[in-house]
Coordinates of C-alpha atoms in Angstrom, one line a residue:
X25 CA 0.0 0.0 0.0
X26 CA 1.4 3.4 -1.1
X27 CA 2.3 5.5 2.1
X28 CA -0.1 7.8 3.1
X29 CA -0.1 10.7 2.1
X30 CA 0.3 14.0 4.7
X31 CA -2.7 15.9 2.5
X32 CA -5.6 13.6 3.4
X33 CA -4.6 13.9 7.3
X34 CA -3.7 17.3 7.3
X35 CA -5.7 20.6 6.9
X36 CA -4.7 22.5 3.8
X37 CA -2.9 25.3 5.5
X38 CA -0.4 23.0 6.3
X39 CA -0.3 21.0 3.3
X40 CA 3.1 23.2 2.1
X41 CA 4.8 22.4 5.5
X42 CA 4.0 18.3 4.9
X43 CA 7.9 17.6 4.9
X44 CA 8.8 19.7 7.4
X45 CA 7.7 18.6 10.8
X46 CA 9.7 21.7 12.5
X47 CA 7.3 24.2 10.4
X48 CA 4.5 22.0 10.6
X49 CA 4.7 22.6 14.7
X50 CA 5.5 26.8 13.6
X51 CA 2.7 27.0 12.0
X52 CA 0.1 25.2 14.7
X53 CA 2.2 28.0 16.9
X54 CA 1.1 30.4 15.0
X55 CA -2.3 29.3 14.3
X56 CA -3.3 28.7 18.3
X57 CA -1.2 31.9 19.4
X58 CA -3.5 34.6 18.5
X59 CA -7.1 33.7 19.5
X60 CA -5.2 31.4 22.6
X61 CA -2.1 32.7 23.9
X62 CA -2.2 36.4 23.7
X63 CA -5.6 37.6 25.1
X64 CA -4.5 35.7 28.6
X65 CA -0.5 36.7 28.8
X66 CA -1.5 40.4 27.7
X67 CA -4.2 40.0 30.9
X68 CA -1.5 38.4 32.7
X69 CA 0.9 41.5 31.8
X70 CA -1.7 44.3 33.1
X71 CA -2.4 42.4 36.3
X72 CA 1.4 42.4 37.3
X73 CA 1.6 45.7 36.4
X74 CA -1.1 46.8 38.5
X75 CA 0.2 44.7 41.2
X76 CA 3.9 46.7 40.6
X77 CA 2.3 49.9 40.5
X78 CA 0.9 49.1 44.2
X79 CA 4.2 47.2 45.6
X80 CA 6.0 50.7 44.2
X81 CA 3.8 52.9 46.0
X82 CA 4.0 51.4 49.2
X83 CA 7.8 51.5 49.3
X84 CA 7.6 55.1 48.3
X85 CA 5.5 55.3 50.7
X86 CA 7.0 53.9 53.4
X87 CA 10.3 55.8 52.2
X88 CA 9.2 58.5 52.5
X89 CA 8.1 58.1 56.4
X90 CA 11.3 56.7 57.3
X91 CA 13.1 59.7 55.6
X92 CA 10.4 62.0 57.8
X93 CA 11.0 60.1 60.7
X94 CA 15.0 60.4 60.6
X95 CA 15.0 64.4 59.7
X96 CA 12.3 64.9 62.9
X97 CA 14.0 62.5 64.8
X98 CA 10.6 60.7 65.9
X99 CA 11.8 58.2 68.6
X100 CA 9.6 56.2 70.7
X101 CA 10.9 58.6 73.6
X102 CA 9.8 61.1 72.1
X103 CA 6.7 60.5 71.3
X104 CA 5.1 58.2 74.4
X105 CA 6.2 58.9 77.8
X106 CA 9.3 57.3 79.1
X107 CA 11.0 57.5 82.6
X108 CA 13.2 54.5 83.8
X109 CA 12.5 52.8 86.9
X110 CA 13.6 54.0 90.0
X111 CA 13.8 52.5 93.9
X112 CA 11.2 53.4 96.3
X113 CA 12.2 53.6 99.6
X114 CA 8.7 52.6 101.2
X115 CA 7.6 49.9 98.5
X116 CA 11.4 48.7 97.7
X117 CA 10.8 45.8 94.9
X118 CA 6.9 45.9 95.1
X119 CA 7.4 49.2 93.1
X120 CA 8.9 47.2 90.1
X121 CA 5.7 45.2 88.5
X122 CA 6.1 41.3 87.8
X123 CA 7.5 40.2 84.6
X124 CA 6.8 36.9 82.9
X125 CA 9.6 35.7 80.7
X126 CA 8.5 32.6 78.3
X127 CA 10.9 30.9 76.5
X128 CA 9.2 27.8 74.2
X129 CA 11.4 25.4 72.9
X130 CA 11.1 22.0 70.9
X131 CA 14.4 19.7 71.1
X132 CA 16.2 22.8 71.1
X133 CA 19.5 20.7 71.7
X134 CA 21.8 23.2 70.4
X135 CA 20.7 26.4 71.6
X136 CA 19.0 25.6 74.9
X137 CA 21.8 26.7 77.2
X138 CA 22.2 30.1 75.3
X139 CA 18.3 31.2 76.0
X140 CA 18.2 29.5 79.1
X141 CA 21.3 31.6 80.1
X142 CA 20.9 34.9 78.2
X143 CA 16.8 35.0 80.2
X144 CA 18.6 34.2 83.4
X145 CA 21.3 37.2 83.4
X146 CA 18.3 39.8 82.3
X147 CA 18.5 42.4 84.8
X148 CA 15.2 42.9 87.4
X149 CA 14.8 42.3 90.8
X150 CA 14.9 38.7 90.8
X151 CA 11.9 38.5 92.9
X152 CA 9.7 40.6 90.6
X153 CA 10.7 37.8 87.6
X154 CA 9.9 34.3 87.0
X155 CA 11.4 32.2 84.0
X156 CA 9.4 30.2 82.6
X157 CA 10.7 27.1 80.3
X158 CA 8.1 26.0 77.8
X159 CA 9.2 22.9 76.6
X160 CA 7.9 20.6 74.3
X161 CA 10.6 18.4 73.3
X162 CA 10.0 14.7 72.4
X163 CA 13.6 13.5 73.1
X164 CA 13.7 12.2 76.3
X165 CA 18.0 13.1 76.2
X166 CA 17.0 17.2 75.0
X167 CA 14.4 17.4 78.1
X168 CA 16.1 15.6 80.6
X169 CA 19.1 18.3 79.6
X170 CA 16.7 21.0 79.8
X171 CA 15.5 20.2 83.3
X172 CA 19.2 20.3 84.3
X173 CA 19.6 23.4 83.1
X174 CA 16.8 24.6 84.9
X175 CA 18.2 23.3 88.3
X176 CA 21.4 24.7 87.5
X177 CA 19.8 28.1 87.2
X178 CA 17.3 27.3 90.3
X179 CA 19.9 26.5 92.3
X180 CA 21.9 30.0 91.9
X181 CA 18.7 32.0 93.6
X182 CA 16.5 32.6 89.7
X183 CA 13.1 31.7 89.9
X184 CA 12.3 29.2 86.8
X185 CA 10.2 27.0 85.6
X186 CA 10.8 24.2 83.9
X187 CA 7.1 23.1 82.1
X188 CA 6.3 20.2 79.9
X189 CA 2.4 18.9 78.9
X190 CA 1.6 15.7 77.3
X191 CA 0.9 16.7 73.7
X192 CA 2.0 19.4 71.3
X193 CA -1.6 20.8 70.4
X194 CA -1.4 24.2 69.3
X195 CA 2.1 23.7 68.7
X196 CA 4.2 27.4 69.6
X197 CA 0.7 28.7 70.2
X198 CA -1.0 26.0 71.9
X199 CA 2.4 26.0 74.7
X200 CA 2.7 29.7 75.0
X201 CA -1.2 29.4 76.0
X202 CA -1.1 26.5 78.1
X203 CA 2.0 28.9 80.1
X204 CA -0.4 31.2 80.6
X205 CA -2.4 29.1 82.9
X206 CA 0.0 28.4 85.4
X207 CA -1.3 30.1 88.9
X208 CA 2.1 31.7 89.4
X209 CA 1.3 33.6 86.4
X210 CA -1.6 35.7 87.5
X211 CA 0.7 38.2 89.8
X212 CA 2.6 39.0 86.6
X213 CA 1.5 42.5 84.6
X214 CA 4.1 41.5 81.6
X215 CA 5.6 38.6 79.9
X216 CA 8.1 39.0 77.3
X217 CA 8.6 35.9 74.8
X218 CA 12.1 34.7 73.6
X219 CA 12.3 32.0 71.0
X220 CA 15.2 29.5 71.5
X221 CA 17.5 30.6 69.8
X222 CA 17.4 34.5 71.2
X223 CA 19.4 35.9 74.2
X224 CA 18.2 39.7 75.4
X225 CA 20.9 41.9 76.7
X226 CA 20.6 42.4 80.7
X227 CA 19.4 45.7 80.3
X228 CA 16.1 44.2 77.8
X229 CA 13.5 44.8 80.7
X230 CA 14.9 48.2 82.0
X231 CA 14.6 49.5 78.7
X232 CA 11.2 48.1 77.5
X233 CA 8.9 47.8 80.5
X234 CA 8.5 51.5 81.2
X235 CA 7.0 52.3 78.1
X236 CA 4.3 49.7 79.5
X237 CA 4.2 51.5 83.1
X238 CA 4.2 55.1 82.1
X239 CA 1.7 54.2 78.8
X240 CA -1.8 52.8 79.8
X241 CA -2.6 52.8 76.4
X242 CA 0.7 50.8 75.2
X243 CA -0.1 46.7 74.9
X244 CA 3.3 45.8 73.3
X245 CA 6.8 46.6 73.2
X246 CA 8.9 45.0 70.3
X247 CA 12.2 44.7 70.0
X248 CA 14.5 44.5 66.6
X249 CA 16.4 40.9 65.6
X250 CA 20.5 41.0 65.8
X251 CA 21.7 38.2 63.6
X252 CA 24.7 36.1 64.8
X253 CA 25.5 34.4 61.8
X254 CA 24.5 36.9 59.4
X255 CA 28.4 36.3 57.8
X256 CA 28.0 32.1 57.9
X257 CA 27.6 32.1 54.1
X258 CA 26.2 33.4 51.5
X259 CA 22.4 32.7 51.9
X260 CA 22.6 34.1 55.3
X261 CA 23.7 37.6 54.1
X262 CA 20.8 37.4 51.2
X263 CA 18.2 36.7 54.4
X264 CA 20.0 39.6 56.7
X265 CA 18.8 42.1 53.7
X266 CA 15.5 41.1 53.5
X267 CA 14.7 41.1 57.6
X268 CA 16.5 44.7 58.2
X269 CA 14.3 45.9 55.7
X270 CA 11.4 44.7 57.7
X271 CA 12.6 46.1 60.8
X272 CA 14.3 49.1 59.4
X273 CA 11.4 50.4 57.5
X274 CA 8.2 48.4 58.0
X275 CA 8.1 47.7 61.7
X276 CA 9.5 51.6 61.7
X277 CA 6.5 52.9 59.8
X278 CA 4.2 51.1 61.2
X279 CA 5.0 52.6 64.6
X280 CA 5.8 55.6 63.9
X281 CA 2.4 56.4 61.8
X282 CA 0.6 54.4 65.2
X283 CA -1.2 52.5 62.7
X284 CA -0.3 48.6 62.8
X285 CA 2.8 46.2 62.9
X286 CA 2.9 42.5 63.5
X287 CA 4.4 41.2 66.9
X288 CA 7.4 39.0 65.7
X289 CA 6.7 36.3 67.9
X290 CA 9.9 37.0 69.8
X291 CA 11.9 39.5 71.4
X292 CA 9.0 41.3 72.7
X293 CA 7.0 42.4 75.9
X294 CA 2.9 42.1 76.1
X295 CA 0.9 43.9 78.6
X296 CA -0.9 40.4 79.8
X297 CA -4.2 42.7 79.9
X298 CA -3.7 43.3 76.2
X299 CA -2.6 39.9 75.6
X300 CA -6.1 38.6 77.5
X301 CA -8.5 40.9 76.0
X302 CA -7.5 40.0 72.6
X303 CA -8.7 36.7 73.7
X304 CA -4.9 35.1 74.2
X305 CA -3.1 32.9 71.9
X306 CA -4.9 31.0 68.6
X307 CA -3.2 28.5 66.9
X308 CA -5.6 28.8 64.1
X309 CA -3.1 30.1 62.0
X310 CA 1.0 29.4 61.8
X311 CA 1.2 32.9 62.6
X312 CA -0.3 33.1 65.7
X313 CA 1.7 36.0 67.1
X314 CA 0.9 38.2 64.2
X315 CA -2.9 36.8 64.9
X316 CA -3.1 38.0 68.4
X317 CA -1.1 41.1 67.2
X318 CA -4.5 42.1 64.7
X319 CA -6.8 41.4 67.4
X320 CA -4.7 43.4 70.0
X321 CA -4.9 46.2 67.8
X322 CA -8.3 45.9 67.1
X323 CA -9.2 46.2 70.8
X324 CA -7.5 49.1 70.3
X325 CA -4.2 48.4 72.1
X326 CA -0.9 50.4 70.3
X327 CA 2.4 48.9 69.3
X328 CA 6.2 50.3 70.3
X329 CA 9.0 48.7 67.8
X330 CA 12.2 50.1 69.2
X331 CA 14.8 49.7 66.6
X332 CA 17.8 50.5 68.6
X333 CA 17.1 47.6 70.9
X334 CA 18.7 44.6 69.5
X335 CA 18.1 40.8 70.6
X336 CA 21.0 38.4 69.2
X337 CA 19.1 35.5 67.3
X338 CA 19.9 33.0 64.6
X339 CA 19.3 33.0 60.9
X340 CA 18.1 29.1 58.8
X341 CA 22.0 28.1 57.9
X342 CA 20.4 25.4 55.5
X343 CA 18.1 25.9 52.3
X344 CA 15.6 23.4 53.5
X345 CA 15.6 24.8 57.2
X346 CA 15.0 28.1 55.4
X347 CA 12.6 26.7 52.7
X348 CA 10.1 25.3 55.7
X349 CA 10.8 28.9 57.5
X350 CA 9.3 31.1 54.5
X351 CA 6.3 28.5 53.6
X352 CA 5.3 29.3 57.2
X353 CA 5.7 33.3 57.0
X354 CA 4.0 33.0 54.4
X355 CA 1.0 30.9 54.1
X356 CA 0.0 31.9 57.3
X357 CA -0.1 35.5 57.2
X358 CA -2.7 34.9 53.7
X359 CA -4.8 32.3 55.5
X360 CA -4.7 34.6 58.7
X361 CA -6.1 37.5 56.2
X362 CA -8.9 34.9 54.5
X363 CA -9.7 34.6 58.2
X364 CA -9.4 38.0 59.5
X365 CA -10.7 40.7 56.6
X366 CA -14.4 41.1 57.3
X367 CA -13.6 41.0 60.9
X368 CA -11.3 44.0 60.4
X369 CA -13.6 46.1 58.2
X370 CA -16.4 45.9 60.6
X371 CA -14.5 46.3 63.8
X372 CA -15.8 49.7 65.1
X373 CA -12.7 50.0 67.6
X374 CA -10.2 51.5 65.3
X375 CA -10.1 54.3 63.0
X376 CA -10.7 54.0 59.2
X377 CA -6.7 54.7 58.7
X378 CA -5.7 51.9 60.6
X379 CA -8.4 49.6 58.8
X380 CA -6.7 50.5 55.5
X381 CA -3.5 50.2 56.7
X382 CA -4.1 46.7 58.2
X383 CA -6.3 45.4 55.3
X384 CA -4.5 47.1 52.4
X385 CA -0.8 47.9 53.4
X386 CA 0.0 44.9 55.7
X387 CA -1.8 42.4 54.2
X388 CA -3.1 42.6 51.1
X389 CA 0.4 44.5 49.4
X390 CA 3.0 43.1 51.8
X391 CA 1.9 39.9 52.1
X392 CA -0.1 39.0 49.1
X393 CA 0.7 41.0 46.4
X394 CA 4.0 41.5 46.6
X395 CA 4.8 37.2 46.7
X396 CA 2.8 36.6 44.2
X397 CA 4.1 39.3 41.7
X398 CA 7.6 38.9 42.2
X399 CA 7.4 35.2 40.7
X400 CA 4.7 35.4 38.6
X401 CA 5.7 38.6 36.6
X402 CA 9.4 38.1 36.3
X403 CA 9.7 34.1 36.4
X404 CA 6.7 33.4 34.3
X405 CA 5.3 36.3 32.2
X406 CA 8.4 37.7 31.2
X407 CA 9.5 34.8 29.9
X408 CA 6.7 34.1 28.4
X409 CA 6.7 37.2 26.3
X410 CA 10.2 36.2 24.6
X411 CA 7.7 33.5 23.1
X412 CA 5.3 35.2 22.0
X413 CA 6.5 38.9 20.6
X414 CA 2.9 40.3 20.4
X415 CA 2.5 41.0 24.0
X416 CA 5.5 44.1 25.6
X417 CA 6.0 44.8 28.6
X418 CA 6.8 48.8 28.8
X419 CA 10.0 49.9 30.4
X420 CA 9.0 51.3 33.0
X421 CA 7.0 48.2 34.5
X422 CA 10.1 46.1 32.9
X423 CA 12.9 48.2 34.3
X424 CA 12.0 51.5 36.3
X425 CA 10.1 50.5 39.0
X426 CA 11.5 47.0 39.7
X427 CA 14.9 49.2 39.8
X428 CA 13.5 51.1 42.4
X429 CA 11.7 48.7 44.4
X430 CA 14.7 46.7 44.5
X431 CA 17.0 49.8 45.4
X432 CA 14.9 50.6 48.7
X433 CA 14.4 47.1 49.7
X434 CA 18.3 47.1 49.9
X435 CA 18.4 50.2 52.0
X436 CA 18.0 48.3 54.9
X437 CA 21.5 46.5 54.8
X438 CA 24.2 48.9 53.2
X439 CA 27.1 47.0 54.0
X440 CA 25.6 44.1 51.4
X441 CA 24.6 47.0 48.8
X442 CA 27.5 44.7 46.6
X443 CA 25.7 41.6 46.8
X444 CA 22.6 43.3 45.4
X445 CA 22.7 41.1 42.1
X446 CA 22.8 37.8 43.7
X447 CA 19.9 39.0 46.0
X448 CA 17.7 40.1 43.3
X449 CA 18.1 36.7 41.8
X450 CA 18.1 34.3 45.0
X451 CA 15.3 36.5 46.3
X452 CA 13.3 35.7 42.9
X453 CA 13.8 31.6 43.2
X454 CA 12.5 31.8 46.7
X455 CA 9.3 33.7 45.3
X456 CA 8.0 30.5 43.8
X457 CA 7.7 29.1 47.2
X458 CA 6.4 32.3 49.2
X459 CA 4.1 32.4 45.9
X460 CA 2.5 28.5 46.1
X461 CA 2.4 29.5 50.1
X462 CA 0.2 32.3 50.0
X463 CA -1.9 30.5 47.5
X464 CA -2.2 27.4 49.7
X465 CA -2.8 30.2 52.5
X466 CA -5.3 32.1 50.8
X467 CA -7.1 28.4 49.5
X468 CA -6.8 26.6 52.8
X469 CA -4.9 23.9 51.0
X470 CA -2.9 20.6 52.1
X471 CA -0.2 22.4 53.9
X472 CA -1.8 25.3 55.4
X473 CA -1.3 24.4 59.0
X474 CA 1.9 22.7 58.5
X475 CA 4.6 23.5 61.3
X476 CA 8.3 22.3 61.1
X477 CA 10.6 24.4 63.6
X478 CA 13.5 25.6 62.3
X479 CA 16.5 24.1 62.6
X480 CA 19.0 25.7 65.0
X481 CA 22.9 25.8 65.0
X482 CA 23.6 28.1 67.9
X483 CA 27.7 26.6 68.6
X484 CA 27.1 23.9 66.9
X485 CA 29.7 25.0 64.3
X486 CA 32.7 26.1 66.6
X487 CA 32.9 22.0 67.9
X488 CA 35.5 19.5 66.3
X489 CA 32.6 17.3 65.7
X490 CA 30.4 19.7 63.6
X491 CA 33.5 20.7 61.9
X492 CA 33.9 17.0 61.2
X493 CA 29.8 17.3 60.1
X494 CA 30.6 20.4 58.0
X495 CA 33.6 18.7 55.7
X496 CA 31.3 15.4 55.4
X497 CA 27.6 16.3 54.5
X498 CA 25.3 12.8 54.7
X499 CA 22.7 14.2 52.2
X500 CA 20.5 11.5 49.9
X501 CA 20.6 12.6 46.4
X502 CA 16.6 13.1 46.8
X503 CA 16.9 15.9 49.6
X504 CA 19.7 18.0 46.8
X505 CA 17.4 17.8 44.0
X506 CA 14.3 20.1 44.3
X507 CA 11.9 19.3 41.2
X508 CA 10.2 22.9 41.2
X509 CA 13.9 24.7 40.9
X510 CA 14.7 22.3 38.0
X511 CA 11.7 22.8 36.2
X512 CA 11.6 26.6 36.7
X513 CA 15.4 26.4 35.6
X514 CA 14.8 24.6 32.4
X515 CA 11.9 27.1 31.2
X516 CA 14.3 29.9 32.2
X517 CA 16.8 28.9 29.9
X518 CA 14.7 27.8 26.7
X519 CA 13.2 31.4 27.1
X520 CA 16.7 32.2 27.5
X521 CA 17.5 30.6 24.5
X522 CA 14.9 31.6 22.3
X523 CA 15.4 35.3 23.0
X524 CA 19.1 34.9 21.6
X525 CA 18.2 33.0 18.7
X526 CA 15.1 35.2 17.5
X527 CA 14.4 38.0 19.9
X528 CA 14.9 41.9 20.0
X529 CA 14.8 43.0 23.5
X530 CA 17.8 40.9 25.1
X531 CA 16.2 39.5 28.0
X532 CA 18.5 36.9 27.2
X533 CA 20.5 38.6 29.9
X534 CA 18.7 38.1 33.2
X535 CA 17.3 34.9 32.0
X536 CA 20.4 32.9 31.9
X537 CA 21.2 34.3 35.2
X538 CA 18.3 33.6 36.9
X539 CA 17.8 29.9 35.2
X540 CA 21.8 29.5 36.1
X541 CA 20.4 30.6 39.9
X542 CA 17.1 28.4 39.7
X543 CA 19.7 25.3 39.0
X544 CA 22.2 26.1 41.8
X545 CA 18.8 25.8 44.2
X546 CA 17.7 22.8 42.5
X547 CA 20.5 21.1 42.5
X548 CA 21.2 21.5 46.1
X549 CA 24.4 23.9 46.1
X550 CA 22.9 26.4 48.3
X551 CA 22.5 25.9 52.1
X552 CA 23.3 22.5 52.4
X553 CA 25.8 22.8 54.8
X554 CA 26.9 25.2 57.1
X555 CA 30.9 26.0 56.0
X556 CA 33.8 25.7 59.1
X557 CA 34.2 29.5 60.1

């Protein structure tokens, strides 16, 4: 039988393409791209645009506040009364109120003896402060270790508390709230929370609870992170730029406008009356401290960030510890919104500003918008115009504002101003999981109320053992390879590709770096192991 022939299984527009499979496939291209392809990426284009215009505004915005705020030199001192504390000669300690000091901790094997210690040395009168050790470990070793430390402590004169329960409901939440029940707690006014891996100077009480005292209308004092191992590598100095820009500027603003930050969870104080009429800790969300923050504030309580006081604390030294970190700053702050929105917009408590603020600049820009822009825009729709050449993105939503945005994000951290490249692009592969983590947030999908604690170093590193660790990872060839990365990579670099073969507008530039950058991650070349320092 003769071979059949392309024409009776073809239509007729491709009958001149018959022998050519490569033309045959350029001209289906064609044919699907018009009425398929470019209605949807040119929709795609406005709506990341729009969404740039927004994130650009609120940086400006908050620029220009910090710039204000610097020139008119708007401390909190200056602007909510401040007096320290002083002896009384008829009350003598009963003049200092009860402090609370909660440190929860979950096999916290390496850092244990640091919080422990650093809680301990905070200067009070030591009968107007009781440590209290949350601890939730399951390894019998870590808790038995724990409880020694707590002896060791008990028997120098501190008053601690070593406290364990039978479950970890609630996780973070649930044993922060189960702390609170303890009789011994209900002569305390304040409790300030350190996470396990943060150690307060001894001056951290002296210089935060007067604010509280002199400020009825004060329900929490935060404090700014210090990172210790901000120089460990080079992932570590990409994180230290992102978090000072949160302090620096958006913990800043929102205090200094009195309109709304989030409680960190950590290295801060709570009026316990604030803390209880916002109805205590939730674990509804895995942001429960910025949860009871929004509630706080819509009782009406305000928020102190005091940037000059520092609390040392320790930044993810592996990609995966970090990877489990941002999935939960992320998804829960969307599902906490999902939650939360009507209940803010019909709260008569606060003032219309602060709704806005909370609803719009918070959440809906900071923690929505701004995730979900930065990787689909420039790691989907970008490349995706190299393809199809119909569909331009202007210069100024291409080049101008990103420039911009990106330039007062790094304000935060001058001394990395050099690293600003490898930021930009390390920044954008992370994007694609704070992106699919506000979507799962914002759903309520599989891993919405997924917790993993982040993995702690503390000294680990400055031992002859970890040494011995750092030289000789033990990592499976499944936990270097990270599928999303790879595939992200690979479309990267056929955009890449494309555009040098048949495009105008070079984007061939950025997206061989940021495919060469999607493959370093994917391949497992970034934080897997802390290097000897």
């Amino acid at each position: 039988m003769d071979r059949l022939s392309s024409t009776a299984i073809l239509p007729e527009a491709f009958q001149g393409a018959r022998d050519d499979i490569t033309e045959q496939l350029g001209v289906v291209w064609q044919q699907i791209k018009a009425p398929v392809i470019v209605p949807p990426l040119r929709l795609s284009v406005l709506l990341c645009l729009a969404m740039s215009v927004m994130l650009f505004v609120e940086k400006v915005y908050m620029a220009v506040v910090i710039v204000l705020v610097k020139l008119f030199r708007r401390r909190p001192e200056t602007r909510y009364k401040w007096e320290p504390m002083g002896d009384d000669a008829e009350l003598g300690n009963a003049a200092y109120p009860m402090v609370l000091v909660q440190i929860p901790m979950y096999n916290e094997k390496e850092v244990y003896q640091l919080s422990i210690g650093a809680a301990c040395g905070l200067s009070w009168p030591s009968d107007r402060i009781i440590i209290q050790v949350l601890d939730d470990s399951t390894d019998p070793a870590i808790k038995e270790l724990v409880q020694i430390e707590c002896r060791r402590w008990a028997s120098k004169g501190v008053n601690i508390k070593y406290e364990i329960r039978d479950n970890r409901n609630g996780y973070k939440a649930g044993a922060l709230k189960e702390g609170m029940k303890h009789n011994y707690v209900k002569q305390c006014d304040y409790v300030a929370v350190f996470d396990a891996d943060f150690q307060p100077e001894p001056d951290f009480l002296w210089r935060t609870i007067p604010f509280l005292v002199h400020n009825p209308q004060i329900g929490l004092v935060q404090g700014r992170w210090k990172f210790v191992n901000s120089n460990e590598c080079l992932m570590t100095r990409m994180q230290e730029m992102s978090l000072d820009y949160h302090f620096t500027v958006e913990q800043e603003v929102g205090s200094s406008t009195y309109a709304f930050f989030g409680f960190n969870g950590t290295a801060g104080v709570w009026r316990i009356a604030a803390l209880n009429e916002a109805g205590g800790w939730k674990d509804r969300t895995t942001v429960e401290d910025m949860d009871l923050a929004v509630r706080a504030s819509l009782k009406g309580w305000k928020f102190i960030f005091l940037g000059d006081l520092k609390v040392k604390s320790e930044l993810p030294s592996t990609l995966k510890a970090y990877r489990y970190q941002q999935h939960r700053w992320s998804c829960g702050p969307a599902n906490l919104f999902r939650k939360m929105a009507m209940d803010i917009a019909r709260n008569k408590n606060v003032t219309l500003w602060t709704k806005v603020h909370v609803i719009y600049s918070f959440f809906f820009v900071r923690k929505i918008v701004a995730h979900i822009v930065t990787f689909v825009f420039y790691c989907v729709v970008i490349p995706a115009t190299v393809l199809v050449p119909e569909v331009e993105v202007p210069n100024w939503g291409l080049v101008y504002i990103p420039s911009t945005i990106t330039l007062l994000n790094a304000v935060g951290t001058p001394r990395s101003l050099h690293l600003l490249v490898f930021w930009i692009l390390f920044e954008n592969v992370m994007s694609l999981h704070r992106a699919k983590a506000t979507l799962i947030g914002l759903l309520e999908a599989g891993r919405v109320n997924e917790w993993v604690v982040t993995e702690k170093l503390g000294d680990v590193m400055k031992t002859k053992v970890a040494a011995k660790a750092a030289r000789k990872p033990r990592i499976r060839i499944g936990d270097r390879l990270h599928l999303l990365e790879l595939f992200t990579g690979a479309y990267l670099f056929f955009c890449g590709c494309y555009d040098l073969s048949f495009g105008k507008n070079h984007y061939y530039l950025y997206l061989f770096l940021q495919a060469i950058t999607f493959f370093v991650v994917g391949f497992g070349y970034v934080g897997t192991f802390v290097p000897q320092t």
